[in-house]
Short mmCIF file of C-alpha atoms and ligand atoms in Angstrom, two decimals:
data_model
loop_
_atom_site.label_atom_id
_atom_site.label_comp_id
_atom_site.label_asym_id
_atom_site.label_seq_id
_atom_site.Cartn_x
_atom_site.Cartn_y
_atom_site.Cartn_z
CA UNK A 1 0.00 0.00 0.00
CA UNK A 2 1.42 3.55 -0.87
CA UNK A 3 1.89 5.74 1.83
CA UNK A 4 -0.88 8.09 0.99
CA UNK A 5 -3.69 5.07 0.92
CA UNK A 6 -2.26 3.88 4.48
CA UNK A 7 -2.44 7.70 5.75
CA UNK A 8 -6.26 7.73 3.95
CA UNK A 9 -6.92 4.36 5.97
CA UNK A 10 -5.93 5.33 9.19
CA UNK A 11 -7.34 8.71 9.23
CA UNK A 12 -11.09 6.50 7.96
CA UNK A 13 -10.44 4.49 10.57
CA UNK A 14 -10.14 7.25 13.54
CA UNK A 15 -13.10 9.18 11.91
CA UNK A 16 -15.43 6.18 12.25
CA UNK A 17 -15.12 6.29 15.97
CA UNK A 18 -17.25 8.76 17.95
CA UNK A 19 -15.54 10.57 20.29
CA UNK A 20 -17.93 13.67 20.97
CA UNK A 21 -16.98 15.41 23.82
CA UNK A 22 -19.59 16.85 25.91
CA UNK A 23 -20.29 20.23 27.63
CA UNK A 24 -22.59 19.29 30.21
CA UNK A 25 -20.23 16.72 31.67
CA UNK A 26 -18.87 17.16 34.69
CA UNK A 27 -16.91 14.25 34.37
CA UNK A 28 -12.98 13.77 32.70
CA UNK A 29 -12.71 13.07 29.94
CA UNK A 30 -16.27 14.66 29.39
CA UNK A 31 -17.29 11.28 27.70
CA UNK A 32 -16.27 7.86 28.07
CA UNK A 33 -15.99 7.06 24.26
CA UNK A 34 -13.53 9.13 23.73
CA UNK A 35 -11.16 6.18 25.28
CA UNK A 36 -12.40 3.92 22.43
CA UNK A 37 -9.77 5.92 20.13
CA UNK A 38 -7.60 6.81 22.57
CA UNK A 39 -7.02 2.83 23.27
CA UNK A 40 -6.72 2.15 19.32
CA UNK A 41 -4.18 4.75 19.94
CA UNK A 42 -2.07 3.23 22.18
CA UNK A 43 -1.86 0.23 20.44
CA UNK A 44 -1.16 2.03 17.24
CA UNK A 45 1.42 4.05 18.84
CA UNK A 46 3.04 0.57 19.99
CA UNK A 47 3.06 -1.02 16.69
CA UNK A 48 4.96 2.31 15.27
CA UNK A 49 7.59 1.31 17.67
CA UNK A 50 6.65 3.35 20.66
CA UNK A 51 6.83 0.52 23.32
CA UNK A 52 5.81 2.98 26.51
CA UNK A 53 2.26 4.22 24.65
CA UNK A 54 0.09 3.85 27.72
CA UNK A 55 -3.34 5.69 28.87
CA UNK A 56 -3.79 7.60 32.09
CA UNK A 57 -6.33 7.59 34.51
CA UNK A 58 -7.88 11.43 32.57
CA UNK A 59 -7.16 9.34 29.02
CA UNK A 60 -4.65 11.09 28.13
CA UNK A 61 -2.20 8.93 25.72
CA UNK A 62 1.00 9.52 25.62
CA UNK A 63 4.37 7.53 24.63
CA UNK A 64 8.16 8.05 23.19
CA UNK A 65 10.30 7.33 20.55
CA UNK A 66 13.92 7.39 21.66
CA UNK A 67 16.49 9.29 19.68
CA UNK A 68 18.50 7.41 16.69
CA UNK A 69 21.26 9.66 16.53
CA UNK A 70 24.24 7.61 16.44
CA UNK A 71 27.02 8.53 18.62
CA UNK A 72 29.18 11.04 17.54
CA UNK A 73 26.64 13.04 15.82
CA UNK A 74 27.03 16.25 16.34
CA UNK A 75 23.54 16.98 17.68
CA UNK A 76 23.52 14.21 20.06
CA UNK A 77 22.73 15.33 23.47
CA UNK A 78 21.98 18.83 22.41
CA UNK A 79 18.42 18.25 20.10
CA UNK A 80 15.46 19.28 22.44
CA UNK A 81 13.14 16.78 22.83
CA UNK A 82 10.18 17.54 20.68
CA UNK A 83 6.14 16.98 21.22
CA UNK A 84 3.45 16.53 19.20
CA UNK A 85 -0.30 17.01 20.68
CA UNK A 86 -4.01 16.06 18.87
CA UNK A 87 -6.88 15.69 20.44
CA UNK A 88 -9.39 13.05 19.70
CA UNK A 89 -12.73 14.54 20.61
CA UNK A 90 -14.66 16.12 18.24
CA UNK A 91 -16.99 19.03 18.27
CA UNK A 92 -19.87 18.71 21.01
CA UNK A 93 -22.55 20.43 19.25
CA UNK A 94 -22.69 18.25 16.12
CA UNK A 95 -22.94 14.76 15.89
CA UNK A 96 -20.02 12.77 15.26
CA UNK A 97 -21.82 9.24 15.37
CA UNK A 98 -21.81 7.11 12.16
CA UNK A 99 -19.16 9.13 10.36
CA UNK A 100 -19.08 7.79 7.12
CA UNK A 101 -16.10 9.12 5.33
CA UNK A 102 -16.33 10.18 1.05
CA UNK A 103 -13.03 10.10 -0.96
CA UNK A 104 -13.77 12.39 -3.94
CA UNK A 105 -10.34 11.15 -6.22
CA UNK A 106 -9.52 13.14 -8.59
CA UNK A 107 -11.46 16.07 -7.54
CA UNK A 108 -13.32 17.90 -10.55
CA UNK A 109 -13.57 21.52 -8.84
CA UNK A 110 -17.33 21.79 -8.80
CA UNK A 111 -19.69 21.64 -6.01
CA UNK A 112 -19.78 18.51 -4.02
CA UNK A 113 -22.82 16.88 -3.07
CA UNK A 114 -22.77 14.79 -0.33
CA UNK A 115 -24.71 11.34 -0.65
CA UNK A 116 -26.10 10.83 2.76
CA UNK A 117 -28.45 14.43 2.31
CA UNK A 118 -28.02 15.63 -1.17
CA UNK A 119 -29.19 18.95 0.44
CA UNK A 120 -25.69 19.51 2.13
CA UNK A 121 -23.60 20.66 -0.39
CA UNK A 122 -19.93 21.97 -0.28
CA UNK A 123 -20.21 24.62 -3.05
CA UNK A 124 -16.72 25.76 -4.75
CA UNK A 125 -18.28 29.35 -4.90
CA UNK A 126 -18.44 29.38 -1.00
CA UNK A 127 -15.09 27.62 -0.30
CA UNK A 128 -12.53 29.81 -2.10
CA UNK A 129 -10.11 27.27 -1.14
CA UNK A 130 -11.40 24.10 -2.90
CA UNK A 131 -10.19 25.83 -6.55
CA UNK A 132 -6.54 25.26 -5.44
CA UNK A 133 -7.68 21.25 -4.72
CA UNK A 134 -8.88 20.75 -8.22
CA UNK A 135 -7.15 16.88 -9.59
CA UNK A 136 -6.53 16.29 -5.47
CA UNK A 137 -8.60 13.61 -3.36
CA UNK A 138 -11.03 15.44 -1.12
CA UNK A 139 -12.62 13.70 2.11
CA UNK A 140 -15.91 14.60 3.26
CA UNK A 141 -18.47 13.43 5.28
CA UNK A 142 -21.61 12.20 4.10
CA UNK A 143 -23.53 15.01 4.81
CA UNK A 144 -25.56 13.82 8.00
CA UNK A 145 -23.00 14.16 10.40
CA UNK A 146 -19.55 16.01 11.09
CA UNK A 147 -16.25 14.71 9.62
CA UNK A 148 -13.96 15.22 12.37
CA UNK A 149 -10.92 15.45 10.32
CA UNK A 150 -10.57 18.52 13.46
CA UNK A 151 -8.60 16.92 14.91
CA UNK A 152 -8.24 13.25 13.95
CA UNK A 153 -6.52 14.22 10.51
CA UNK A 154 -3.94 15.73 13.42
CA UNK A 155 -4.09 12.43 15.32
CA UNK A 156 -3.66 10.12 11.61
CA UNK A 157 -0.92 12.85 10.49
CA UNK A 158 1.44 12.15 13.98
CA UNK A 159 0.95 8.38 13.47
CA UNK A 160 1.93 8.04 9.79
CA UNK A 161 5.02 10.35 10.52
CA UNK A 162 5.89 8.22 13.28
CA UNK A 163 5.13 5.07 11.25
CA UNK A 164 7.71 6.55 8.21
CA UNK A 165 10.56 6.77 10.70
CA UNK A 166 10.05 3.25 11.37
CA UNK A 167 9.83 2.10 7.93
CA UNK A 168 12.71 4.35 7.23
CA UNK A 169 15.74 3.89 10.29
CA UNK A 170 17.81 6.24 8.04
CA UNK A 171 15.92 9.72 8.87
CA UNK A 172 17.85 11.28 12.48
CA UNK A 173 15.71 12.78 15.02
CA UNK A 174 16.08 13.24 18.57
CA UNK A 175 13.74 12.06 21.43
CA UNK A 176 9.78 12.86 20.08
CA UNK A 177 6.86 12.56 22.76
CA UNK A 178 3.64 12.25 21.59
CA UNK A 179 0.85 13.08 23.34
CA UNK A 180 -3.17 12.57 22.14
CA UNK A 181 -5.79 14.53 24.17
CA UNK A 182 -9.40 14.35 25.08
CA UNK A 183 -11.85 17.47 25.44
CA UNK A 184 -10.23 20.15 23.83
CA UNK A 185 -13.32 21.10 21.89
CA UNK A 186 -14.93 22.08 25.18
CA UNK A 187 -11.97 23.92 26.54
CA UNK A 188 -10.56 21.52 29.44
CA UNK A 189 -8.12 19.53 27.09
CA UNK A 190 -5.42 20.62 29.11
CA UNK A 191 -7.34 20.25 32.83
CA UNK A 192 -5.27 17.36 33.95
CA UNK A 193 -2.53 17.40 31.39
CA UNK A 194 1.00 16.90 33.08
CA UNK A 195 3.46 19.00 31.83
CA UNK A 196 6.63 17.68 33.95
CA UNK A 197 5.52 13.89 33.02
CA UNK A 198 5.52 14.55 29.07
CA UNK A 199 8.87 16.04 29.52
CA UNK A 200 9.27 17.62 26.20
CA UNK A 201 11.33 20.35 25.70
CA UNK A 202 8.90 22.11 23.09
CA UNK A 203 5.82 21.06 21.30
CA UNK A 204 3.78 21.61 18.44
CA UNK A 205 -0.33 20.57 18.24
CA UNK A 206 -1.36 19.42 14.88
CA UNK A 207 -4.46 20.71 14.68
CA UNK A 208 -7.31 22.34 12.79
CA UNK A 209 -6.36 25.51 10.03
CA UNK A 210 -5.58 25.45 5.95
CA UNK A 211 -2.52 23.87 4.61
CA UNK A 212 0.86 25.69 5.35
CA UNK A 213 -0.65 27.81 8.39
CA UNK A 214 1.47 28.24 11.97
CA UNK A 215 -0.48 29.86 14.31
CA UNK A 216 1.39 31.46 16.97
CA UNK A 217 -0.94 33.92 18.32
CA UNK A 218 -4.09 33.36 20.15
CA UNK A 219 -6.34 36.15 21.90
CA UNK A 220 -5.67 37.40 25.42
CA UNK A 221 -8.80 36.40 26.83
CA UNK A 222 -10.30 38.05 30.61
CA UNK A 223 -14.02 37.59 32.20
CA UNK A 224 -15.95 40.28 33.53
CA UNK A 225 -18.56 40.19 35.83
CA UNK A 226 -21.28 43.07 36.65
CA UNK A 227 -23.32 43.40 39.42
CA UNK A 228 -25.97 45.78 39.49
CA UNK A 229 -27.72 46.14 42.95
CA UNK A 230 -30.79 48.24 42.72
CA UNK A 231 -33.58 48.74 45.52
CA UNK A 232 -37.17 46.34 45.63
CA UNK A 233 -39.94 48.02 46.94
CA UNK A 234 -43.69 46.72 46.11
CA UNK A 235 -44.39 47.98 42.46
CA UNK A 236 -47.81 49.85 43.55
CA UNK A 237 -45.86 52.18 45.31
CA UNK A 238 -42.47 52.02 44.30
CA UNK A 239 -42.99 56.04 42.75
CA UNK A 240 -39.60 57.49 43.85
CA UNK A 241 -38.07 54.88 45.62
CA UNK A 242 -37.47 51.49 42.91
CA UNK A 243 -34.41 51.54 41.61
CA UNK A 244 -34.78 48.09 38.93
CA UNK A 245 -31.31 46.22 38.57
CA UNK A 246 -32.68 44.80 35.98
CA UNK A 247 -33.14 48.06 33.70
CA UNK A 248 -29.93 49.30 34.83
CA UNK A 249 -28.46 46.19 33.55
CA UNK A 250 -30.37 46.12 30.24
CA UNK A 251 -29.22 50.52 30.01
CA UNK A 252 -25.47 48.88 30.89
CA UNK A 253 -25.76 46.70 28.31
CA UNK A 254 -27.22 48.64 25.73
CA UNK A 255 -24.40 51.43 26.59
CA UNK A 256 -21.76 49.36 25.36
CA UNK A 257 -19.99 49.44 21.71
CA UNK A 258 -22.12 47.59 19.37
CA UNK A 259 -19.31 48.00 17.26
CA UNK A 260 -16.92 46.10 19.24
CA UNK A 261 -18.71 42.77 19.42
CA UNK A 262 -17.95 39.35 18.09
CA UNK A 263 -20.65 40.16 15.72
CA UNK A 264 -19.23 43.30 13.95
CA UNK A 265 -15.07 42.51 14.32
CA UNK A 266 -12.73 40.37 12.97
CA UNK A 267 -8.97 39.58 12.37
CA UNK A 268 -7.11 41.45 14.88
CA UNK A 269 -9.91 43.41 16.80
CA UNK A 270 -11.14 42.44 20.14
CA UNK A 271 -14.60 42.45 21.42
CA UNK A 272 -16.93 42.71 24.58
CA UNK A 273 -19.19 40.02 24.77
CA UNK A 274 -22.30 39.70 27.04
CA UNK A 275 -22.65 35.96 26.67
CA UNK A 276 -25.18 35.64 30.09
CA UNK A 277 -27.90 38.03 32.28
CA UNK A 278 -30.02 36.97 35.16
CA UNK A 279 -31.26 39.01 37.88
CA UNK A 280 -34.24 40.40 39.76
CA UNK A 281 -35.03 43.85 40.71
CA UNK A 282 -32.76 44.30 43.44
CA UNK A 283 -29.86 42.34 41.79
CA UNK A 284 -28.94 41.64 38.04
CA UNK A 285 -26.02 39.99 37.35
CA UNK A 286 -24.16 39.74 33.97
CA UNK A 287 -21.15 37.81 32.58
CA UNK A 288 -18.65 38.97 29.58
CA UNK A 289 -16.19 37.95 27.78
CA UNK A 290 -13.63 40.40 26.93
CA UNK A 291 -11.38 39.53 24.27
CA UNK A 292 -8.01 41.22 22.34
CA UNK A 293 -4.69 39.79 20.73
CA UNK A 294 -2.78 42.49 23.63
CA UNK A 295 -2.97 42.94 27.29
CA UNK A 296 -3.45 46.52 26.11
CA UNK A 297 -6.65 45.69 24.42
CA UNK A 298 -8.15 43.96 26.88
CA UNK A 299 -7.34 47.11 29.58
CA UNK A 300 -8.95 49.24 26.78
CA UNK A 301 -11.99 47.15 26.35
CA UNK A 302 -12.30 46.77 29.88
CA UNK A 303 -12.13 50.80 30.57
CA UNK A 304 -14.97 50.62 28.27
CA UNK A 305 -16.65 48.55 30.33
CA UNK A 306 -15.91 50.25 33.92
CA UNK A 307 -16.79 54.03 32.45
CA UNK A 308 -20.00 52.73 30.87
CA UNK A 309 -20.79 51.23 34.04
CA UNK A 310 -19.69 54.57 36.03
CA UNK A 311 -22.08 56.53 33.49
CA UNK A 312 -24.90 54.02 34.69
CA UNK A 313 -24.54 54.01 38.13
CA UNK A 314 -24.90 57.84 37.52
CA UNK A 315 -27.63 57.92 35.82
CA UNK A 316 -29.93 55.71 38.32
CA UNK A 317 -29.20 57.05 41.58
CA UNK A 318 -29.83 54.06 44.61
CA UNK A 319 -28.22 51.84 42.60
CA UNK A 320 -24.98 50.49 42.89
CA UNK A 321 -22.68 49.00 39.59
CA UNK A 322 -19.66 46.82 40.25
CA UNK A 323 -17.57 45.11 37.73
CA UNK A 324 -15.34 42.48 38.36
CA UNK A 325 -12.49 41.33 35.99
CA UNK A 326 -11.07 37.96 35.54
CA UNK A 327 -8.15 36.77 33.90
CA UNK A 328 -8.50 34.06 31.61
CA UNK A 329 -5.58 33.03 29.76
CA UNK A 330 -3.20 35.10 27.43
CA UNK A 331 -1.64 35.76 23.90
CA UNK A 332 0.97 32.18 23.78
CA UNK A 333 2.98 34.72 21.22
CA UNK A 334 4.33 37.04 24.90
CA UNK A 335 5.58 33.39 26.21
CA UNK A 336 7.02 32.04 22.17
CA UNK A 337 8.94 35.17 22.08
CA UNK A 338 11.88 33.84 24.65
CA UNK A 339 12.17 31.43 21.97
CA UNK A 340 11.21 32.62 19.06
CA UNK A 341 13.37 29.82 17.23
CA UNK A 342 10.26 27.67 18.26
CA UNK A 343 7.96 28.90 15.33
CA UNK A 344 10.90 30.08 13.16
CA UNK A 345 11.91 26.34 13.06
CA UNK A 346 8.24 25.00 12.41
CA UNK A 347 8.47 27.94 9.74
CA UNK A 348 11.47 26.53 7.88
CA UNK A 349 10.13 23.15 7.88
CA UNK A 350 6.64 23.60 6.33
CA UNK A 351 9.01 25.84 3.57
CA UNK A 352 10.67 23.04 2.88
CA UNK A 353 7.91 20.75 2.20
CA UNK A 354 7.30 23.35 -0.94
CA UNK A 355 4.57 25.82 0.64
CA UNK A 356 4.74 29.03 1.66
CA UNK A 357 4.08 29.59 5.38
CA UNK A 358 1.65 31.24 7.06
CA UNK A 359 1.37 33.14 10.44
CA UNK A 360 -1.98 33.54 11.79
CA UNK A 361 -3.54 34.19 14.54
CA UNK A 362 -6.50 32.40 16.40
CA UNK A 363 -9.26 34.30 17.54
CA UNK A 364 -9.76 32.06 20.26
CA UNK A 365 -8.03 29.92 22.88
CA UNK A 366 -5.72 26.56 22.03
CA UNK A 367 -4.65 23.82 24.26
CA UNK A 368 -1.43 25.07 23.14
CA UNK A 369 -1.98 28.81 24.50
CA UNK A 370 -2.54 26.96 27.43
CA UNK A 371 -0.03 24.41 27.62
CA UNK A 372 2.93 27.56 26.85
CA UNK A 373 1.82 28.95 29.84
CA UNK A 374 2.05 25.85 32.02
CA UNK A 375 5.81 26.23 30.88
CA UNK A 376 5.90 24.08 27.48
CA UNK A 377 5.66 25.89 24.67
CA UNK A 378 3.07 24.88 22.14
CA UNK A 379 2.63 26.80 18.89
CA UNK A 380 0.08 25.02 15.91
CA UNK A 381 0.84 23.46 12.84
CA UNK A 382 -2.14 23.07 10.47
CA UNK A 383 -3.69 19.37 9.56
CA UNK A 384 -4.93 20.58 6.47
CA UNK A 385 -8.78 20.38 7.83
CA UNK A 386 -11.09 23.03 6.39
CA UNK A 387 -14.86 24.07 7.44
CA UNK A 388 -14.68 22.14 10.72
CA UNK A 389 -17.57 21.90 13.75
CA UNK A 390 -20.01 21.09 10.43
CA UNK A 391 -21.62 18.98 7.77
CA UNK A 392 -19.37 20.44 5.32
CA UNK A 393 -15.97 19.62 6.67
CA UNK A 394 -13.51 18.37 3.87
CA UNK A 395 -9.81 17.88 3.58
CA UNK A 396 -7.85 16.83 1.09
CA UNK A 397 -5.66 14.13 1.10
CA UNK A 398 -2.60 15.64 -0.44
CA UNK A 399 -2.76 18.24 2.15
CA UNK A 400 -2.84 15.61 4.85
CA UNK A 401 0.27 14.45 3.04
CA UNK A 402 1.90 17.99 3.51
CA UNK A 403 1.14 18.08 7.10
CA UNK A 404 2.84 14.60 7.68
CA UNK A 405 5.87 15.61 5.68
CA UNK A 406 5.94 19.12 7.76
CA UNK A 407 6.36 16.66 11.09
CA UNK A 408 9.07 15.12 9.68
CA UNK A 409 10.44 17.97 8.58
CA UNK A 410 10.37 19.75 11.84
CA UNK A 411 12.35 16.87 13.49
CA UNK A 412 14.94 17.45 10.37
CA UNK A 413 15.44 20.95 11.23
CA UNK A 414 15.33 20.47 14.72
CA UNK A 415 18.63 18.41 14.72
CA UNK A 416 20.33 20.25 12.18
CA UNK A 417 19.80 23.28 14.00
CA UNK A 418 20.93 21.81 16.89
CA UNK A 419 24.63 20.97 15.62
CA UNK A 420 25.05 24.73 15.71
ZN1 ZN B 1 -9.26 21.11 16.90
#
């Protein structure tokens, strides 16, 4: 079998699995399937040659392949140990049940209808992308349920590198840990992940985003809480003395930016973000989300947010308007930039695989914002998965391809850099 049809299998293989995570759960991982790939995992990880693949008690998979540099190499002892992160749970508000894969070979560039609700269809006029995939194999799902190539073309990609260095003894890299995750799509993939145990030295997720990307920026990311506390008096004769926390809240509210929501920005701007109210008349409580790629944005925003709460408080005297900030987690690039040589490595290797790289930024949170925090640095390299969370997730194969030969070619770079 040629190496792409064994990458196609495997990653068919993972996607017929469910492994929906859950928000609800209070549990970890959020849902017990998710250990029916994670298991397959370890044993696939053992058959590649990583003998220590074992499961934890949170599910968490993770194993090692030892360093083949022979001695005298000049790198030996002085190549970082490198990590690569997926996470097996898909998205928790579509169904990942009954995945039934499509390979569309040879690709024709037209819309693609997909046979399990010829009303889903992935239309080349929506996805500017697909014209670059014309002559490529595209995989789809067939149109009932999600694909989950997000992130289990990430899991597939990790596993067929690490298979190649097996099958190929000659390629030199140093010590790689592997690591696969559960419930990342509902924010807690890194809850009960230990940094000190996976021991590596710098990481990389594989994970979600178009073919070449490297995202090493993620929003800065604080909670605020309001508290309005008005005055209750019984409504037929509350003249002159009610003071309603619940229309100061809704006047709060209302007072705010409407063009600096999640609605009205994108790229680089930030946004304040009601996302919950509840209350009575003598207390209304609301939650935000206040969101900006730099700490300065996020004090910005949030001065917003205290000086239209100032002008409230004003304007219904009695009542009282607190807000209370939060810190959430922070921009990974302020942690990547005492080691910048992180993503200008990961940079060099995707070049080398023939595309031209490209920086982004998430507007969001990653497990590997996270996980640079805890102390490991964790930038992303793309899987090549496009449209995911839907029906109309596709990926192509030959990107899948790239992203496998962009692991490799980290590892290459990695100990040539090293020699230095
Ligand atoms: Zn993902």
């Amino acid at each position: 079998m040629s190496d792409r049809e064994s990458l196609l299998n495997r990653f068919a293989r993972y996607v017929s699995i469910d492994t929906q995570s859950s928000e609800s759960s209070q549990t970890y991982p959020s849902t017990e399937k998710q250990k029916d790939l994670l298991r397959v995992l370890v044993s696939d990880l053992a058959e590649a040659g990583l003998g220590d693949a074992a499961m934890d008690e949170w599910g968490y998979v993770m194993a090692t392949l030892p360093s083949n540099l022979p001695p005298g190499h000049p790198s030996l002892g002085k190549v970082p140990t490198i990590g690569f992160l997926a996470h097996v749970d898909t998205y928790h508000e579509m169904s990942g049940k009954d995945v039934k894969p499509q390979v569309h070979r040879d690709y024709d560039g037209g819309d693609i209808v997909l046979p399990g609700d010829p009303s889903v269809v992935i239309r080349a006029a929506e996805e500017p992308e697909l014209a670059a995939c014309k002559g490529m194999t595209i995989i789809t799902a067939n149109g009932t349920t999600l694909l989950g190539a997000d992130d289990k073309a990430g899991v597939a990609e990790i596993l067929e590198a690490l298979w190649r260095l097996k099958e190929d003894p000659s390629r030199l890299h140093g010590t790689i840990r592997v690591a696969f995750t559960p419930d990342e799509e509902v924010g807690r993939g890194t809850e009960h992940f230990d940094v000190k145990k996976f021991a590596a030295d710098f990481a990389y997720t594989v994970d979600g985003s178009g073919v070449g990307e490297l995202e090493d920026e993620t929003f800065c990311a604080d909670s605020a809480h309001v508290t309005v506390t008005g005055a209750d008096v019984h409504p037929g004769y509350a003249k002159g003395k009610m003071v309603n926390a619940v229309r100061v809240l809704a006047d709060l509210i209302m007072a705010l930016p409407p063009d600096r929501t999640p609605e009205t920005t994108e790229a680089r701007q930030g946004y304040l973000h009601p996302i919950n109210v509840g209350g009575n008349v003598s207390e209304a409580k609301a939650h935000l989300l206040v969101r900006d790629f730099t700490e300065e944005g996020l004090r910005e925003l949030e001065s917003v947010l205290q000086d239209a709460a100032d002008r409230t408080g004003r304007k219904y005297p009695g009542s009282k308007v607190a807000v209370e900030i939060k810190e959430s987690y922070r921009n990974m690039r302020y942690v990547i930039n005492a080691h910048p040589e992180v993503v200008d490595y990961a940079e060099e290797a995707i070049r080398r695989t023939g595309l031209t790289p490209k920086r982004t930024s998430v507007r969001g949170g990653t497990d590997g914002s996270r996980l640079s925090y805890m102390g490991l640095l964790t930038p992303n390299l793309f899987d090549g998965s496009m449209n995911f969370h839907g029906k109309k997730e596709w990926i192509p194969l030959e990107w899948m391809e790239k992203a496998v030969e962009t692991i490799l070619s980290v590892l290459d770079v990695w100990v040539q850099k090293s020699a230095r």
